[in-house]
Tab-separated table of C-alpha atoms and ligand atoms in Angstrom:
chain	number	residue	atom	x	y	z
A	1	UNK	CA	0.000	0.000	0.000
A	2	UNK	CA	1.473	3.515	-1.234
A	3	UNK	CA	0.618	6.049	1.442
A	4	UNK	CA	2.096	9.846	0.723
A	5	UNK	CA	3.171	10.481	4.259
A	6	UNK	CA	1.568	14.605	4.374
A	7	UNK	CA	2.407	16.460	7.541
A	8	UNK	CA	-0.273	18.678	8.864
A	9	UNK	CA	0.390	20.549	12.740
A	10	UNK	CA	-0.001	23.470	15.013
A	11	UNK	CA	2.528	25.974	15.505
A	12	UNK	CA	3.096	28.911	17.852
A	13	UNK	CA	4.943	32.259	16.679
A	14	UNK	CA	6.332	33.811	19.681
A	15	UNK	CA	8.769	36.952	20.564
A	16	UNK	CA	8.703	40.098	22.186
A	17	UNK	CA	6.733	42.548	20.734
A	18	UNK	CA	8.426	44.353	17.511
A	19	UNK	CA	10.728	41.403	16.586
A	20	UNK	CA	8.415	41.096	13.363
A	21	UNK	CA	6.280	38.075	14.103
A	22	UNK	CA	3.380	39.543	12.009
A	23	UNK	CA	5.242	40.344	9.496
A	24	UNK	CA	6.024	37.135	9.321
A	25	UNK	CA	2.562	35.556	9.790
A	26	UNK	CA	1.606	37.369	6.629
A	27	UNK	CA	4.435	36.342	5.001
A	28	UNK	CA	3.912	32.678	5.970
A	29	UNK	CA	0.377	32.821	4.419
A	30	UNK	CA	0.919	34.997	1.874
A	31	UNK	CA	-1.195	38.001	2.817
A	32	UNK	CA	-2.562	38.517	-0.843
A	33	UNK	CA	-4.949	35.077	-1.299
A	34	UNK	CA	-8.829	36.284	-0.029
A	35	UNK	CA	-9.943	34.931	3.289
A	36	UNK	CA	-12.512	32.565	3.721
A	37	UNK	CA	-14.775	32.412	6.669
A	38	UNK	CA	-15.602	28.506	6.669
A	39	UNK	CA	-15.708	27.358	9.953
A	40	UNK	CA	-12.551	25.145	11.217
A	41	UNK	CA	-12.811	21.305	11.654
A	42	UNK	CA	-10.955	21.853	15.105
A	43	UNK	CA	-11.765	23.751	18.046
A	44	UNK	CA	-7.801	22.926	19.471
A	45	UNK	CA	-6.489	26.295	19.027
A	46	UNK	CA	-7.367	29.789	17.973
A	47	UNK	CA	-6.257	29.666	14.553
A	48	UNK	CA	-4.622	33.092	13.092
A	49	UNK	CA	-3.119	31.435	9.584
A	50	UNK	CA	-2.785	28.559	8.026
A	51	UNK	CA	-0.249	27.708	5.115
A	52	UNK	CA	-0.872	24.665	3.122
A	53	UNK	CA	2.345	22.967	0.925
A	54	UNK	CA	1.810	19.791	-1.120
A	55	UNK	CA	3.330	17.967	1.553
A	56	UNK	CA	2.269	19.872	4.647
A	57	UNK	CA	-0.072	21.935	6.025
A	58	UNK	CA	0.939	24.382	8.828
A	59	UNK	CA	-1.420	25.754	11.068
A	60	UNK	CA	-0.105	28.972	13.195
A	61	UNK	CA	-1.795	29.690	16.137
A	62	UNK	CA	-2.650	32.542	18.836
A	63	UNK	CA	-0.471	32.639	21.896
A	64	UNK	CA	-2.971	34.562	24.157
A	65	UNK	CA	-1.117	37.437	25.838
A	66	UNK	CA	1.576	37.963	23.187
A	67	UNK	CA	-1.049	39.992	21.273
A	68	UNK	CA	-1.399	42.134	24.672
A	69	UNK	CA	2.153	41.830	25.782
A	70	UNK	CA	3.373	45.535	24.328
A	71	UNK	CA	6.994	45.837	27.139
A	72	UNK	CA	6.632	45.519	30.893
A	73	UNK	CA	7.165	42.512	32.524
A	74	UNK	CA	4.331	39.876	31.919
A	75	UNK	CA	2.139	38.719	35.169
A	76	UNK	CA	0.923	35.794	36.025
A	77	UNK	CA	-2.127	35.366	34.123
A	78	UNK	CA	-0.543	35.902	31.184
A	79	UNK	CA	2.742	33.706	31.791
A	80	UNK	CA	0.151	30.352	32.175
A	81	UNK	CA	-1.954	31.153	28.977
A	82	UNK	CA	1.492	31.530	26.987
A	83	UNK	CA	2.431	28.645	28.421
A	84	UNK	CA	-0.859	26.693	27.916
A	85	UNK	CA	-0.531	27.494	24.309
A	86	UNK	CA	3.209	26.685	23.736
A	87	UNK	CA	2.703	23.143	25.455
A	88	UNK	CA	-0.112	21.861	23.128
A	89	UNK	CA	1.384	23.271	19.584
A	90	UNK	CA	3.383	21.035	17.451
A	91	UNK	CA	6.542	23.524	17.176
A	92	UNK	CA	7.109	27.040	18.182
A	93	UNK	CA	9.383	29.154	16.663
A	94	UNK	CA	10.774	31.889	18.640
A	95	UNK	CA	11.586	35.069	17.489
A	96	UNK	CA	14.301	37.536	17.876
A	97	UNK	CA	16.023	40.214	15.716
A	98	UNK	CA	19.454	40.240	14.418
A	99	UNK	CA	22.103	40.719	16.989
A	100	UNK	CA	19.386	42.127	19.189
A	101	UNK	CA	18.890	40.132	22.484
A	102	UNK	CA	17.114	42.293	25.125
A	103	UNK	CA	15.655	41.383	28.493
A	104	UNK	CA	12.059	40.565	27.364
A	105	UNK	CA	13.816	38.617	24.401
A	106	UNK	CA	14.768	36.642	27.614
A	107	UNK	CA	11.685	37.177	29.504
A	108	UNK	CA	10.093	34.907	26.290
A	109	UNK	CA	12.398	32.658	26.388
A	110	UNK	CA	12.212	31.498	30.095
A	111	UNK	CA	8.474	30.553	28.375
A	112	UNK	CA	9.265	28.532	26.087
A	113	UNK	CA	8.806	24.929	26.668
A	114	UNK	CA	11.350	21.714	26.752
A	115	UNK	CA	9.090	19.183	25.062
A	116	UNK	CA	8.128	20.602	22.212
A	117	UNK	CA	10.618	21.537	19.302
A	118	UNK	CA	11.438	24.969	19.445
A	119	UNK	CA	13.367	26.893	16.011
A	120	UNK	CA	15.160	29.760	16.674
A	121	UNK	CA	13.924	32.286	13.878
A	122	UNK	CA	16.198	35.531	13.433
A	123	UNK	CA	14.465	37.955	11.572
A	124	UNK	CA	15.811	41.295	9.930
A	125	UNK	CA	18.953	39.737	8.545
A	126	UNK	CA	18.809	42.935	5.999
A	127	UNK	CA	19.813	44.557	8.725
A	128	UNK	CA	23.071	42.654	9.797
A	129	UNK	CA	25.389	42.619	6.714
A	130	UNK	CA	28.117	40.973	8.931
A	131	UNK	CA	28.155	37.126	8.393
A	132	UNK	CA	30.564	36.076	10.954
A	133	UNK	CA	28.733	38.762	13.719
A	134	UNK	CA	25.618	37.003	12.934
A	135	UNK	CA	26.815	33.371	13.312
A	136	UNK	CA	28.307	34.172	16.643
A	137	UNK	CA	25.360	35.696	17.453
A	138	UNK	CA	23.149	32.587	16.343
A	139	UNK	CA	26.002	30.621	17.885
A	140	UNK	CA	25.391	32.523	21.310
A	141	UNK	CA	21.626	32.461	21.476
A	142	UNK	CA	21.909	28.446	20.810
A	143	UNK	CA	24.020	28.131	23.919
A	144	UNK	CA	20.975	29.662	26.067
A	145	UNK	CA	18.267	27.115	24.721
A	146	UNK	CA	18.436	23.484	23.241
A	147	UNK	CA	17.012	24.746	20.121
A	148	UNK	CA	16.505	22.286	17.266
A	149	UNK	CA	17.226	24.604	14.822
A	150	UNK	CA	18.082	28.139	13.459
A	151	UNK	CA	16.875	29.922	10.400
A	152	UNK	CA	17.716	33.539	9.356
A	153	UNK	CA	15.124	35.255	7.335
A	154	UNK	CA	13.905	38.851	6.633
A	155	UNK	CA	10.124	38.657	6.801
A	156	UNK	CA	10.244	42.743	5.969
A	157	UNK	CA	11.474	41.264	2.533
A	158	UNK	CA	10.183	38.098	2.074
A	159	UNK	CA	13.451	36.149	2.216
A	160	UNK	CA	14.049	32.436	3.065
A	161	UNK	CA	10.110	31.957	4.321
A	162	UNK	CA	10.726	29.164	2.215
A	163	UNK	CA	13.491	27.332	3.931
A	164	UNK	CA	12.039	28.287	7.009
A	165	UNK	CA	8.721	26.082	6.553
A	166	UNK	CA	11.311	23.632	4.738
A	167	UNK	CA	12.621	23.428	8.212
A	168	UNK	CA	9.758	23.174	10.282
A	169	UNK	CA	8.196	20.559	8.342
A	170	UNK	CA	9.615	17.565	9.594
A	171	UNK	CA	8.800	18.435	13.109
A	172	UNK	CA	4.690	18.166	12.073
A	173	UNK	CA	3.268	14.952	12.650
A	174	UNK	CA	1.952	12.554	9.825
A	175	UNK	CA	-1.816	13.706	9.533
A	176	UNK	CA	-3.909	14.407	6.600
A	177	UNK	CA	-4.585	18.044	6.122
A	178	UNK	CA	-6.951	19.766	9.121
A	179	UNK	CA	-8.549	22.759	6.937
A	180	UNK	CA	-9.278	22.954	3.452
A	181	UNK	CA	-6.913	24.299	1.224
A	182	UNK	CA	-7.820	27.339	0.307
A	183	UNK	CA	-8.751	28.465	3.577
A	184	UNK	CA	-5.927	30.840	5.443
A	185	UNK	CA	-7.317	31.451	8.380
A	186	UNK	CA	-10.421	30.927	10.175
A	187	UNK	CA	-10.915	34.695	11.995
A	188	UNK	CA	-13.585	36.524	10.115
A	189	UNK	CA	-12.944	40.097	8.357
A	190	UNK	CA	-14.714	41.817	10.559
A	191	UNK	CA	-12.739	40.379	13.483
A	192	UNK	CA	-9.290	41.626	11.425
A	193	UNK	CA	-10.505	44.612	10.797
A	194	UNK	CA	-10.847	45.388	14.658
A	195	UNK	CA	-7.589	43.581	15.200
A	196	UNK	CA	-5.615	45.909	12.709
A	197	UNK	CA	-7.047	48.928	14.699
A	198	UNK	CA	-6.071	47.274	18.035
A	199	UNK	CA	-2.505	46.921	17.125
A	200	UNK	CA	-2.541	50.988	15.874
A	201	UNK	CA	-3.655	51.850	19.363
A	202	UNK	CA	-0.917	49.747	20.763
A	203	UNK	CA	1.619	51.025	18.729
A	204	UNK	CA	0.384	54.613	18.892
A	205	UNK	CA	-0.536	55.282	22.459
A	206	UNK	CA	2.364	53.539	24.465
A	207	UNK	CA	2.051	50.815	26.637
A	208	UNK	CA	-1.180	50.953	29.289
A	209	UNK	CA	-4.427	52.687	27.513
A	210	UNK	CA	-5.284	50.396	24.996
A	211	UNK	CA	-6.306	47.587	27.671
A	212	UNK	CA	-9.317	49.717	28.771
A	213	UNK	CA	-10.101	50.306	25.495
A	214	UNK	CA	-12.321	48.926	23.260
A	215	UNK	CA	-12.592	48.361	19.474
A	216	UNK	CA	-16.052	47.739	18.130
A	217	UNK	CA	-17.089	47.058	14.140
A	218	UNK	CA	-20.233	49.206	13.979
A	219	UNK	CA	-20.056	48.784	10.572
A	220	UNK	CA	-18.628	46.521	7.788
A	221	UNK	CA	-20.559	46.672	4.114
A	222	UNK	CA	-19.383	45.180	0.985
A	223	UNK	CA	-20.372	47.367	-1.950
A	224	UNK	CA	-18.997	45.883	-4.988
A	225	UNK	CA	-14.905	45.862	-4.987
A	226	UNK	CA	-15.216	48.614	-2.345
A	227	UNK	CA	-15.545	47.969	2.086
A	228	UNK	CA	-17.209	50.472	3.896
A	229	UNK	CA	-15.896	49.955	7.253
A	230	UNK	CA	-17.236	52.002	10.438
A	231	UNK	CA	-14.666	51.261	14.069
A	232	UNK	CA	-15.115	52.739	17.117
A	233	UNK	CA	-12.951	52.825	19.842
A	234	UNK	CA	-14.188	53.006	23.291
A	235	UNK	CA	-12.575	54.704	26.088
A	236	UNK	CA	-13.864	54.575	29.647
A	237	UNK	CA	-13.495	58.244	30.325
A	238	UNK	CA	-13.974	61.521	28.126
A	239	UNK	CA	-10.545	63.075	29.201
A	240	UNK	CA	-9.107	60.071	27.596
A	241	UNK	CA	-10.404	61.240	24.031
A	242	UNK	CA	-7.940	63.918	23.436
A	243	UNK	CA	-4.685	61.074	24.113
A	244	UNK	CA	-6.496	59.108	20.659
A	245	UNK	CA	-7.269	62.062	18.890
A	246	UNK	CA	-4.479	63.585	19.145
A	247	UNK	CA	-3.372	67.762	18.498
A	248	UNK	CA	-5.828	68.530	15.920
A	249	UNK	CA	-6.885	65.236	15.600
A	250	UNK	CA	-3.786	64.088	14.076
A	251	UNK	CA	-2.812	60.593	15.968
A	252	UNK	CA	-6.185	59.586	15.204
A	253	UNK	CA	-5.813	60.088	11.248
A	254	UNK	CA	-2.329	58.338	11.683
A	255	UNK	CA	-3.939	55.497	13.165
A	256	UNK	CA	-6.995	55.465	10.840
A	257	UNK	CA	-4.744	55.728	7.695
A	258	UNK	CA	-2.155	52.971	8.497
A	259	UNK	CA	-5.186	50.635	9.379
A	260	UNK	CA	-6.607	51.519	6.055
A	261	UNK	CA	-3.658	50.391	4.336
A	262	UNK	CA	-3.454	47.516	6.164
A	263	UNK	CA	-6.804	46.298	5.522
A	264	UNK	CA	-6.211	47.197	1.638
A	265	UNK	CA	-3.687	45.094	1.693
A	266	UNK	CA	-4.616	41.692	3.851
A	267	UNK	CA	-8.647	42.111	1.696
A	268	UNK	CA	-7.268	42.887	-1.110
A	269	UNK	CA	-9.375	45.534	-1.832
A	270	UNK	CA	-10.432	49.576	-1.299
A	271	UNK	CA	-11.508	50.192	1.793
A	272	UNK	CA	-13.289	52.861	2.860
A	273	UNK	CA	-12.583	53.349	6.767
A	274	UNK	CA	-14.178	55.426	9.584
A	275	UNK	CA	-12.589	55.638	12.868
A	276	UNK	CA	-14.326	57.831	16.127
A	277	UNK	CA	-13.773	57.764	19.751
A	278	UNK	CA	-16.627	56.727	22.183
A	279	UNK	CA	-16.814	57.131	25.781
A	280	UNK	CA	-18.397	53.839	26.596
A	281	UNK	CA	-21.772	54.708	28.469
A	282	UNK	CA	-22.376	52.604	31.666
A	283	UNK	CA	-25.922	52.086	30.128
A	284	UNK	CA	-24.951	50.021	26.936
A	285	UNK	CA	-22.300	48.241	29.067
A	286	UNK	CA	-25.954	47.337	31.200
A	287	UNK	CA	-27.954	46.068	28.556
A	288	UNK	CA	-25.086	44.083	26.880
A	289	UNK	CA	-24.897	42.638	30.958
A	290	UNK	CA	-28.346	41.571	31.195
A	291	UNK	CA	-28.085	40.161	27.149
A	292	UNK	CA	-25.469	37.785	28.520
A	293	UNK	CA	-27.782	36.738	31.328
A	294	UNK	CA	-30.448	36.037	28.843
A	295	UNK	CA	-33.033	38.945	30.615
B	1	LIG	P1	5.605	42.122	16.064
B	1	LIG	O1	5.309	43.122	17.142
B	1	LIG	O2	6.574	41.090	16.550
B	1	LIG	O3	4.375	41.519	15.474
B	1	LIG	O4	6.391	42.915	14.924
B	1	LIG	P2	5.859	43.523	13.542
B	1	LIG	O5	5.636	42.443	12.542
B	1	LIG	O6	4.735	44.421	13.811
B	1	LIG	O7	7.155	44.333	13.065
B	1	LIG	C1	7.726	45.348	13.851
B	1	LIG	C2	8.547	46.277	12.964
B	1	LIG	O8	9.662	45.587	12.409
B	1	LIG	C3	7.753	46.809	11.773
B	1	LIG	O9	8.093	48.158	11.580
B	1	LIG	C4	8.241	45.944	10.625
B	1	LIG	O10	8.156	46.607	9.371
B	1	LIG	C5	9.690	45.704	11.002
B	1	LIG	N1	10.223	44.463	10.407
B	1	LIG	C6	9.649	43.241	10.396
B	1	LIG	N2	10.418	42.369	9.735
B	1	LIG	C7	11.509	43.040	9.313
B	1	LIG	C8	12.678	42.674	8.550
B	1	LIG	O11	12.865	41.545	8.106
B	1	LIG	N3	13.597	43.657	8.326
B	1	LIG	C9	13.426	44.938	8.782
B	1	LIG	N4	14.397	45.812	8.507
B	1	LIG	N5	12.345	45.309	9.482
B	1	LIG	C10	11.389	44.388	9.746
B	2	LIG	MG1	2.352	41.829	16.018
């Protein structure tokens, strides 16, 4: 009996925050294909992308808490769910850039787990022209962790994505294929769309606001090759406002424009995107309280 042996498992990007791991991610999937919305097979992980060879399918998956974890040390609470996660995956790569290793590079890597292959991505190599710097650097790293591997890529650019899912391949078990093929991930639109904003806020408003924030789709229309997309983002108080808006509303058209792009770009399409600040009212927070309750 001829049986093609195909490869299909679950695997965890982690790394402090600004290493490039979604870069990566959409680099992994190739950000361009159109996302379906068919509901997963699987209820084992939160699924963020999913890349499918001829001989393997690899399905990335959310660590909780590294899409909150923006510096600071991380607590408790968010220590278990990352390592929850990166003891039920398949493989976890772990991230770092070039010749950088900081603290919460560190910090991540106390996480990581003994059991479970862990690859030792280093991303940016368009930044570190130096060979020999960067093999003693690899060489360094590798004497911290019993990694199984190492693969230098530049996500930024594209390069060696390839050889890096070359590499991780043999560390997915024999299964058939988990998702269909066409399918790259199994969040809805709507959910990315409020995810793009999300990481603006994080990256525009340091470190501690966005977690009392929140980002709500009031609108998302298809009309014809165009998205008409309506976000607001809730504050808790109205003298929080001003820090989104910004002087003459500027960080808030900074934030609104880059998520635009971004949204272009992953839906392949024009998008036409409205962003406003809220100050969440204790009333709708009631009725959404007694929805849950079923009154
Ligand atoms: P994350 O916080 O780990 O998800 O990191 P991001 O993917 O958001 O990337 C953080 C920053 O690093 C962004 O400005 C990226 O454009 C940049 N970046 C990511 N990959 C590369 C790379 O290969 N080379 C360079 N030069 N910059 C990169
Ligand atoms: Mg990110």
């Amino acid at each position: 009996m001829t049986e093609t042996s195909y490869r299909c498992g679950f695997v965890a990007i982690v790394g402090r925050p600004n290493v490039g791991k979604s870069t990566l991610m959409n680099h992994l999937i190739g950000q361009k294909i159109s996302i379906t919305s068919k509901k997963a097979q699987t209820t084992r992980h939160r699924v963020t992308g999913i890349h499918t060879s001829d001989h393997s399918q690899f399905v990335f998956v959310d660590t909780p808490g590294f899409q909150t974890f923006h510096g600071g040390a991380l607590n408790e609470t968010l220590n278990k769910s990352v390592k929850d996660t990166l003891g039920s995956v398949d493989c976890v790569m772990f991230v770092l850039e070039a010749k950088r290793f900081t603290p919460a590079d560190r910090e991540v890597m106390a996480l990581l787990p003994k059991h479970i292959p862990v690859m030792l991505v280093v991303n940016k190599v368009d930044k570190a022209k130096d060979k020999l710097e960067l093999a003693n650097f690899i060489d360094d790293v590798r004497a911290e962790f019993p990694f199984v591997d190492a693969e230098v890529v530049s996500a930024k650019h594209g390069q060696r994505i390839a050889e890096l899912l070359e590499k991780i391949a043999p560390y997915l078990p024999e299964s058939v294929p988990l998702y269909p093929e066409d399918m790259i991930t199994d969040k809805s639109q709507r959910f990315l769309a409020a995810e793009i904003v999300r990481e603006k806020l994080f990256r525009y408003l340091g470190e501690e606001l966005p977690y009392s924030m929140n980002v709500e789709v009031e609108q998302f229309e298809v009309d014809g090759a165009l998205y008409r997309i309506h976000i607001a983002i809730l504050v808790d108080k109205e003298g929080q406002k001003p820090i989104v808006i910004g002087k003459g509303g500027e960080k808030l058209k900074k934030i609104s424009t880059e998520a635009r792009l971004d949204m272009e770009a992953l839906f392949d399409t024009k998008v036409y995107l409205e962003v406003w600040v809220k100050v969440k009212s204790g009333w709708a927070d009631d009725v959404r309280f007694l929805k849950e309750f079923g009154l």
